[in-house]
Structures are given as structure tokens and as C-alpha cells.
Amino acid sequence: MTFWRPLAYLGIFVCLAAAEDKPTPEQVEFFEQKIRPVLSKNCYMCHSRQAKSARGGLVVDNRDSIRQGGESGHAVVPGKPEDSLLLKAIRYGGTTKMPPMGKLSDTVIADFEKWIAMGAPDPRAGAAPVAYAKVDFDKARQLWQFSPPKAHPAPAVKNKAWAKSPIDKFVQAKQEAAGVAPVADADRRTLIRRASFDLTGLPPSPEEVEAFVSDKSKDAFAKVVDRMLESKAYGERWGRHWLDVARYAETMGRTRNQPFPVAWRYRDYVISAFNQDMPYDRFITEQLAGDLLPAPDTAERERLTVATGFLALGAHDLNEIDARMYEMDVIDEQVAATSKSFLGLTVNCARCHDHKFDPIPTRDYYAMAGIFRSTDLKNGLRRRPPLNQLYFYPEMLMRLDGKEAWPGKPPEEVAQIEKQYSEMSAQMANYRGPRNRPEAREMAVKIGTMPLPQNLAMGVKEASKPQDCQINIRGDAHSLGDKVPRGMLQVLTTDANPAPAIGPSDSGRMQLAQWITSNQNPLTARVMMNRTWQHLFGRGIVDTPDNFGLSGSKATHPELLDYLAIRFMEQGWSVKKMVREIMLTRTYQLSSAHSDRNWESEPDNKLLWRANRRRLEAEAIRDSMLAVSGQLQAAPPESSPVYKWRRFGEPARAAGQIERWDMTQNYRSVYVPVIRNAPSRFFETFDFPEPSEPRGKRDVTTVAPQALFLMNSPLVETQARVASERLIAKTKTDEERVRRVFQQVFSRDPNKTEIDRTLKFIRDTMGSVQESSEGQKQQEAWTRLYHALFASAEFRYRS
């Protein structure tokens, strides 16, 4: 880059002062995943300390130099994207266009803009080259994260009457030491509403609430929990939690957001696994190596094949010119997904250099990378196909032998379809005309509209020639160092948890799964129990569920998390049993009442002296409205609309279709298609996570536009109208209707003031409506009431 000039002294002072700010763990992760790899791949060859000459005086391989810039001025100005010449260059917005070999994708450019806007957090050292000390693994294994969970007896407590379980005593001991006292227990209506949302993602029916309130038996709440754990809705709720971690989506995302027509099979597999309470160690093994497990019949073989869809769901750049770099990017995504999801570690931060914070050297990264390099990806999409058409390629999917490819079609029709597809594919592959001719696009459209075989699934399989990876120096796929044997992370490999030997003809996925699911692995059970705790309390014992490393949050109750991890393994890795045990604690059943005294000393409630009042997720809000209106369709769909949506156009252009799915698909929200880069407005408004990377913890915002959105949403208005029609048909008096509405929407009875105000609202609304009949005025009034309550804060929160 030849456009940098020396900085003014004031600019130097501002940049270097900003550089002193220590990045947060989340910011470091963003830099390591989104920024550093792009700089390494596209810039270091000309603009690093190892380059023969830093063109234009610009060096970008360390924090101070990239901020200082070169001969033309500031390369990066923290917090000011428009003043940062680096951003202008990669946008191709001026005379200097970088990188010169081709413009970066819009997604990457947006990442750089976001990075600079957040203050350009950069953990890299200053001008001096980084020297990495040899990792002392013995010392590292003494750290809590990297040593196996230890059995801790429940601590002694002063108030011996309060705790219901050992879990309570771990919590209580911390409270007593800090001088805070827990608030009173939640009332029964609050408790069943809390449990219902936590276990099923749906509000309890008025009848369920009354039954629980009336049940005076000692095990009344246990019976409620057991019933909900056995409901189909449990798997839909907790399966959705895992789909966040698995970065589930039905399109590729990135530069070519092509459909994944059969991703829904993995979604259904996950929901079924949680409903069946599949042991978590088996759940991990099936997702990493299901294709390698023995299967007694065809149906089981198909199920295990679908499970490996976990490794096939990643977002990749199908426009990548460099085939070798594309291969390593795919591998990197799989390393990241595996290590974050199951181990809570950011192993992919070691792709370009030894991990900055954790005892994970680059060699360990490439040991894991070799496992995935020896694995063939079958996601149905191919990089840079002929004429940039036909990205979707059925031959790059897994075949399910027990299912018919063309059910119900006569053999002669099947033969014709397959013959036509084969001929057109060959014609496209052999096309030698101009790339943009209409004939080429017409061929692609014809193939894209042909029927899709119904025996396909996403997944992975063993490569024909397993091979180890060479270290990519500074992440450059063409600058190769030592070859590293396929293997595991050294810091988690001990005499008690040895790394299984990987044979020359094995990828190593089965051995990786065995190593991760060992009872001696320090992290696997802890990570899952931390996620479970987070879903029930709103915050994990470790508040960074995807990062248990040294840059993550410290555990608030490490002994408790060890207790939960050991119990989890002792009880056969049963998630349901642990959910039940946690929910039957006194801690879970506390009210969300405020305490001035506790607030003064412990405002963050890390000691759990009360329940956290939490905003519902997008899915729970939408599903609750459908449940209240009676429109929620209990039976799941057979597949997904994306299965038929294969015209291979950019899904981002189909925003209208995505909004229609929200309006017309009355299935649970877990079944609504997840389109990368183009979420529905409803989901986006309520912080649905970006599904391109594992997200164990969603952002939670509470802003005015959310209430405004609900007030103006056609979906909300439609459900309010349907709910009012059912209400009027099933009740006789207005006061009865008011009580019913509050019971449906808030799981409680209205007080006298609320009844009086609501009745006045109904009367006033009927008087102001210009409808022709009394019935129309009545329906409009009750529709507006439902709409107002759906938009209320109480509806959006669970206490």
C-alpha cells in the first residue's frame, strides 16, 4: 500500500493512548476470528516486519504500526471508521485499492468497519516482534480450567433449614460469607410460569396454573417439572439452545449465501436427541464421528449420518479463489466449532501464532486441523463452480440408503429425471461460451428447478487419503512449516486422559470424540453444566460459556461447577436429570424480589440472592403469542421450505419470503428457516444470534424499538385478532374475559384495579370504533387489548 504519510504528533498521541486500553475477551475473540486472519492472508506479504520492504511505510502485523499507518496517514483510527484509510482502501473507495488481487467480500469489509468502530481492539504486541515462551504444560494443568473436576463436599452453612440440596449449600455458603441473605421463595403462579418457559419455551395454560396452585402435595413442583421434561416441547426448547451452539442455519452465508436444502435433518436430529435424553457423551460422539459408529440397521445408519451434519453447517466463502486457502478456512471453521462447542476453548486463535492467553501452541492447532483435513465435507455446495452457476451439487451430499430418492414416481420418470440432470450438468461443465451469456444462466435455472432427491443429508465422511497438516506460517496456506501428526491438545492430555492413537488410515475423528468425552477430560462436563446453569439462571457460573480459557470470565462458584460436572458424569451424562436436580433447588425457586441491602453490596446478583428477571428470547415471544391465540401447530413440519427453495439465487433478496414464513408458518419458531445474513425482522429485533459461529450466550437488549415493533407488527396484530375471536366465542361476560386474558398472557389473575381499567378500555374502544355492528366493535376492542398486552413488558419477561 503506497498511500500512507507520517502522522501529526497529536494523532500519534491519540492513537497510542487508545492502544493502552485492554481489549475485553469478546473483543479479542472478534479480532482473532474476523480481523487477524484477513490481514495475515491478504496483507502480511507486503506489509509486515518480515516483508522485504514495507510498502508505503505501512506495517499491519502489530497493534501500534497499523494504527500509526504509513506515508499517507492513519491506517486505523480507533472508533472512527471514516477516518481510517485502511477501511477506505479495502472498500475500493479511492485511488488506492487493497488488496490489489481483488476486493474483499462485503462481509469482511463490514467486519473491519465494526472492529474499528468498537475501538480497533488489538491484543498484538507493539513494535517489538512477539517472542513466545515454551508452554509449561505441567504448570498449566494445575489451573482450575485444565485440571479434572474435584469432588467437593457441600460446605457447612449457618442457616441449616434453608437449603434443599447440596447445590443450595454451595450457593448459600458464598452468600453467608458475603453477608447477603436470599429473598423469599417465588409464589406458585410465578414458579410454574418460570418453569414452563425454561423447560418448554411456552407459557403454562390457565388450567395448568390452577392445577399446580391447587396441588398441596410436597412433590407438586417435582411433578410439574417431570411432566414438562417428558413433553415434546422440551426437546424443541433445549434443542434450540444447542442449535445456537452448533451455528445452525439453512444457508451458507458469506459471499454466496446459497441454500442448505437438507439442513433441517440435523435440526430434527438435535430435537429428538434432547427429547430422548441421549447421554451427552454419546451426543458428542455422534456429531463428530457418527458415520464411524456401528449401526444395527439402516435407520440407525441414517440417523448417525445426519448427526455429522454438525461439522457440515459452517459458513464458508464459496467465491474464494485460492483452493488451498479455502480448504484451510473450512478446516479452521470446524476446529473452532468443535473446540468452542464441546470444550469451551478458542483453539482457532492458534491458527496464525501460539495462543495469546491459553496454553495452546500452534502445533496443537495443526494437530487438530489434520483430523479435519482427513475428513471430506459433504454440505452440498462447491467452491467456484463452472460459470459461477450451480453451486448446489447433490453429489456433494450424503446419501441415505434407507430412503427412496423419488418416492411415488414411476421408474421411467425417475430415469428421465436422472438422465436430464446428468446431461444438463455435463453441458454446463463443458460450456465454453462467454461467462455471462443468457444460455448459461438458463441452464442453471433449469437444473435448479428440477426435483431434488429425497434421500440426501449433510454430513462428513473419511477422506480417501488421511493426511497430517503442515503448520501454515502466520496462517498462510502457502508458507508451510513442520508437519504435525494428527492429535489432541497437549494441555488436556495426561496419563489419566491419554490421546488415543490415530491409525494411518483414520481421520482421527473417532479418537477425538473418545478423548473429548473421557470422564478425565477437565472441560467437557463443566462446559455443558455451565450452559445448563445459564439457561436456568440467565448467567453461567462462567459468564463466557464459549471461552473457559484465561481470557474468559472467572467462575463465580468453581466448586459448585465441579460438583455439577461430577454429578453429570455419574448420572450417565443425562441432561434431563441435571436440569431436574437444579430446578428442585431452593436457589432456583427464589422470587425476583428486590432487596436494597443486598443490592448495595452485590448489585450484579452473582451470588444468586434472588432470581434474575429475564427477557424472553425471540422464539419464546413468538411461540407464546401463537399459543395464546390457539394457532400454534403442535406437529412439526416434515422438512423445511428451504428444501424447495433451490433456485440458487441470493436468499438475501428474498426478504419478503422470509417475512411470510414468520406470518404463515404456525409451527414452533425452532422450525422457522434460519437464513444467514437475512433474519426476519421479528427475530432480528429480539437478538437472534448470528448463526455463522457458535453462540452459547445470546445478546439481550431491552430497547424501546422492541415495544414499538410489537405494536406495529402484522404478526402480533393477526394473533391478537384470532385470540379475541376465540375469547368471545368461549366466554360470556366482560369480567370473565378480562380474567381469562390475564391468565393466558401473564399466567395470573388481574387485580381489581386492572379489571376496572381494562373494562373501561374496552368500553372506550368500542365507543371510538367506527365499525357498523356491535359484534365488530366488540371484536376490535378485545383485539386491541390482546395487542397491547402482547406489547407489554410483563409479557416479554419471565420472573
PDB file of N, CA and C in Angstrom, residues 723-754:
ATOM      1  N   ALA A 723     -56.965 -14.454  18.734  1.00  0.00           N
ATOM      2  CA  ALA A 723     -57.186 -14.696  20.155  1.00  0.00           C
ATOM      3  C   ALA A 723     -58.493 -14.077  20.621  1.00  0.00           C
ATOM      4  N   SER A 724     -58.817 -12.883  20.125  1.00  0.00           N
ATOM      5  CA  SER A 724     -60.058 -12.219  20.534  1.00  0.00           C
ATOM      6  C   SER A 724     -61.278 -12.979  20.028  1.00  0.00           C
ATOM      7  N   GLU A 725     -61.189 -13.533  18.833  1.00  0.00           N
ATOM      8  CA  GLU A 725     -62.311 -14.317  18.295  1.00  0.00           C
ATOM      9  C   GLU A 725     -62.587 -15.535  19.182  1.00  0.00           C
ATOM     10  N   ARG A 726     -61.532 -16.234  19.597  1.00  0.00           N
ATOM     11  CA  ARG A 726     -61.708 -17.410  20.457  1.00  0.00           C
ATOM     12  C   ARG A 726     -62.241 -17.009  21.824  1.00  0.00           C
ATOM     13  N   LEU A 727     -61.726 -15.892  22.345  1.00  0.00           N
ATOM     14  CA  LEU A 727     -62.164 -15.434  23.664  1.00  0.00           C
ATOM     15  C   LEU A 727     -63.662 -15.143  23.683  1.00  0.00           C
ATOM     16  N   ILE A 728     -64.122 -14.397  22.698  1.00  0.00           N
ATOM     17  CA  ILE A 728     -65.530 -14.010  22.652  1.00  0.00           C
ATOM     18  C   ILE A 728     -66.420 -15.237  22.491  1.00  0.00           C
ATOM     19  N   ALA A 729     -65.946 -16.215  21.715  1.00  0.00           N
ATOM     20  CA  ALA A 729     -66.758 -17.407  21.470  1.00  0.00           C
ATOM     21  C   ALA A 729     -66.855 -18.303  22.702  1.00  0.00           C
ATOM     22  N   LYS A 730     -65.851 -18.264  23.587  1.00  0.00           N
ATOM     23  CA  LYS A 730     -65.805 -19.212  24.693  1.00  0.00           C
ATOM     24  C   LYS A 730     -66.157 -18.608  26.051  1.00  0.00           C
ATOM     25  N   THR A 731     -66.400 -17.314  26.128  1.00  0.00           N
ATOM     26  CA  THR A 731     -66.739 -16.670  27.399  1.00  0.00           C
ATOM     27  C   THR A 731     -68.004 -15.844  27.236  1.00  0.00           C
ATOM     28  N   LYS A 732     -68.633 -15.509  28.369  1.00  0.00           N
ATOM     29  CA  LYS A 732     -69.940 -14.844  28.302  1.00  0.00           C
ATOM     30  C   LYS A 732     -69.891 -13.394  28.767  1.00  0.00           C
ATOM     31  N   THR A 733     -69.184 -13.109  29.871  1.00  0.00           N
ATOM     32  CA  THR A 733     -69.213 -11.751  30.415  1.00  0.00           C
ATOM     33  C   THR A 733     -67.864 -11.073  30.204  1.00  0.00           C
ATOM     34  N   ASP A 734     -67.873  -9.748  30.207  1.00  0.00           N
ATOM     35  CA  ASP A 734     -66.637  -8.998  30.014  1.00  0.00           C
ATOM     36  C   ASP A 734     -65.658  -9.220  31.161  1.00  0.00           C
ATOM     37  N   GLU A 735     -66.172  -9.308  32.399  1.00  0.00           N
ATOM     38  CA  GLU A 735     -65.266  -9.531  33.521  1.00  0.00           C
ATOM     39  C   GLU A 735     -64.618 -10.910  33.427  1.00  0.00           C
ATOM     40  N   GLU A 736     -65.368 -11.901  33.007  1.00  0.00           N
ATOM     41  CA  GLU A 736     -64.800 -13.229  32.791  1.00  0.00           C
ATOM     42  C   GLU A 736     -63.730 -13.171  31.718  1.00  0.00           C
ATOM     43  N   ARG A 737     -63.972 -12.383  30.681  1.00  0.00           N
ATOM     44  CA  ARG A 737     -62.994 -12.255  29.592  1.00  0.00           C
ATOM     45  C   ARG A 737     -61.708 -11.588  30.065  1.00  0.00           C
ATOM     46  N   VAL A 738     -61.841 -10.561  30.895  1.00  0.00           N
ATOM     47  CA  VAL A 738     -60.649  -9.891  31.412  1.00  0.00           C
ATOM     48  C   VAL A 738     -59.783 -10.888  32.194  1.00  0.00           C
ATOM     49  N   ARG A 739     -60.411 -11.661  33.064  1.00  0.00           N
ATOM     50  CA  ARG A 739     -59.664 -12.637  33.849  1.00  0.00           C
ATOM     51  C   ARG A 739     -58.976 -13.656  32.934  1.00  0.00           C
ATOM     52  N   ARG A 740     -59.707 -14.101  31.920  1.00  0.00           N
ATOM     53  CA  ARG A 740     -59.151 -15.101  31.003  1.00  0.00           C
ATOM     54  C   ARG A 740     -57.957 -14.545  30.236  1.00  0.00           C
ATOM     55  N   VAL A 741     -58.047 -13.314  29.784  1.00  0.00           N
ATOM     56  CA  VAL A 741     -56.945 -12.711  29.034  1.00  0.00           C
ATOM     57  C   VAL A 741     -55.696 -12.619  29.904  1.00  0.00           C
ATOM     58  N   PHE A 742     -55.844 -12.144  31.135  1.00  0.00           N
ATOM     59  CA  PHE A 742     -54.682 -12.027  32.020  1.00  0.00           C
ATOM     60  C   PHE A 742     -54.093 -13.400  32.341  1.00  0.00           C
ATOM     61  N   GLN A 743     -54.950 -14.387  32.532  1.00  0.00           N
ATOM     62  CA  GLN A 743     -54.448 -15.736  32.802  1.00  0.00           C
ATOM     63  C   GLN A 743     -53.681 -16.293  31.605  1.00  0.00           C
ATOM     64  N   GLN A 744     -54.172 -16.039  30.398  1.00  0.00           N
ATOM     65  CA  GLN A 744     -53.500 -16.527  29.194  1.00  0.00           C
ATOM     66  C   GLN A 744     -52.156 -15.829  28.976  1.00  0.00           C
ATOM     67  N   VAL A 745     -52.157 -14.520  29.092  1.00  0.00           N
ATOM     68  CA  VAL A 745     -50.988 -13.724  28.700  1.00  0.00           C
ATOM     69  C   VAL A 745     -49.950 -13.628  29.816  1.00  0.00           C
ATOM     70  N   PHE A 746     -50.413 -13.473  31.068  1.00  0.00           N
ATOM     71  CA  PHE A 746     -49.487 -13.249  32.177  1.00  0.00           C
ATOM     72  C   PHE A 746     -49.442 -14.405  33.182  1.00  0.00           C
ATOM     73  N   SER A 747     -50.253 -15.433  32.995  1.00  0.00           N
ATOM     74  CA  SER A 747     -50.315 -16.590  33.909  1.00  0.00           C
ATOM     75  C   SER A 747     -50.721 -16.180  35.325  1.00  0.00           C
ATOM     76  N   ARG A 748     -51.539 -15.161  35.438  1.00  0.00           N
ATOM     77  CA  ARG A 748     -52.014 -14.709  36.748  1.00  0.00           C
ATOM     78  C   ARG A 748     -53.372 -14.056  36.598  1.00  0.00           C
ATOM     79  N   ASP A 749     -54.028 -13.851  37.742  1.00  0.00           N
ATOM     80  CA  ASP A 749     -55.302 -13.134  37.752  1.00  0.00           C
ATOM     81  C   ASP A 749     -55.051 -11.634  37.813  1.00  0.00           C
ATOM     82  N   PRO A 750     -55.941 -10.849  37.231  1.00  0.00           N
ATOM     83  CA  PRO A 750     -55.813  -9.390  37.367  1.00  0.00           C
ATOM     84  C   PRO A 750     -56.297  -8.951  38.741  1.00  0.00           C
ATOM     85  N   ASN A 751     -55.744  -7.852  39.254  1.00  0.00           N
ATOM     86  CA  ASN A 751     -56.290  -7.306  40.489  1.00  0.00           C
ATOM     87  C   ASN A 751     -57.479  -6.404  40.154  1.00  0.00           C
ATOM     88  N   LYS A 752     -58.145  -5.890  41.199  1.00  0.00           N
ATOM     89  CA  LYS A 752     -59.368  -5.124  40.972  1.00  0.00           C
ATOM     90  C   LYS A 752     -59.112  -3.883  40.118  1.00  0.00           C
ATOM     91  N   THR A 753     -57.996  -3.197  40.376  1.00  0.00           N
ATOM     92  CA  THR A 753     -57.684  -2.000  39.598  1.00  0.00           C
ATOM     93  C   THR A 753     -57.498  -2.348  38.128  1.00  0.00           C
ATOM     94  N   GLU A 754     -56.801  -3.447  37.862  1.00  0.00           N
ATOM     95  CA  GLU A 754     -56.589  -3.867  36.473  1.00  0.00           C
ATOM     96  C   GLU A 754     -57.904  -4.245  35.808  1.00  0.00           C
TER      97      GLU A 754
END
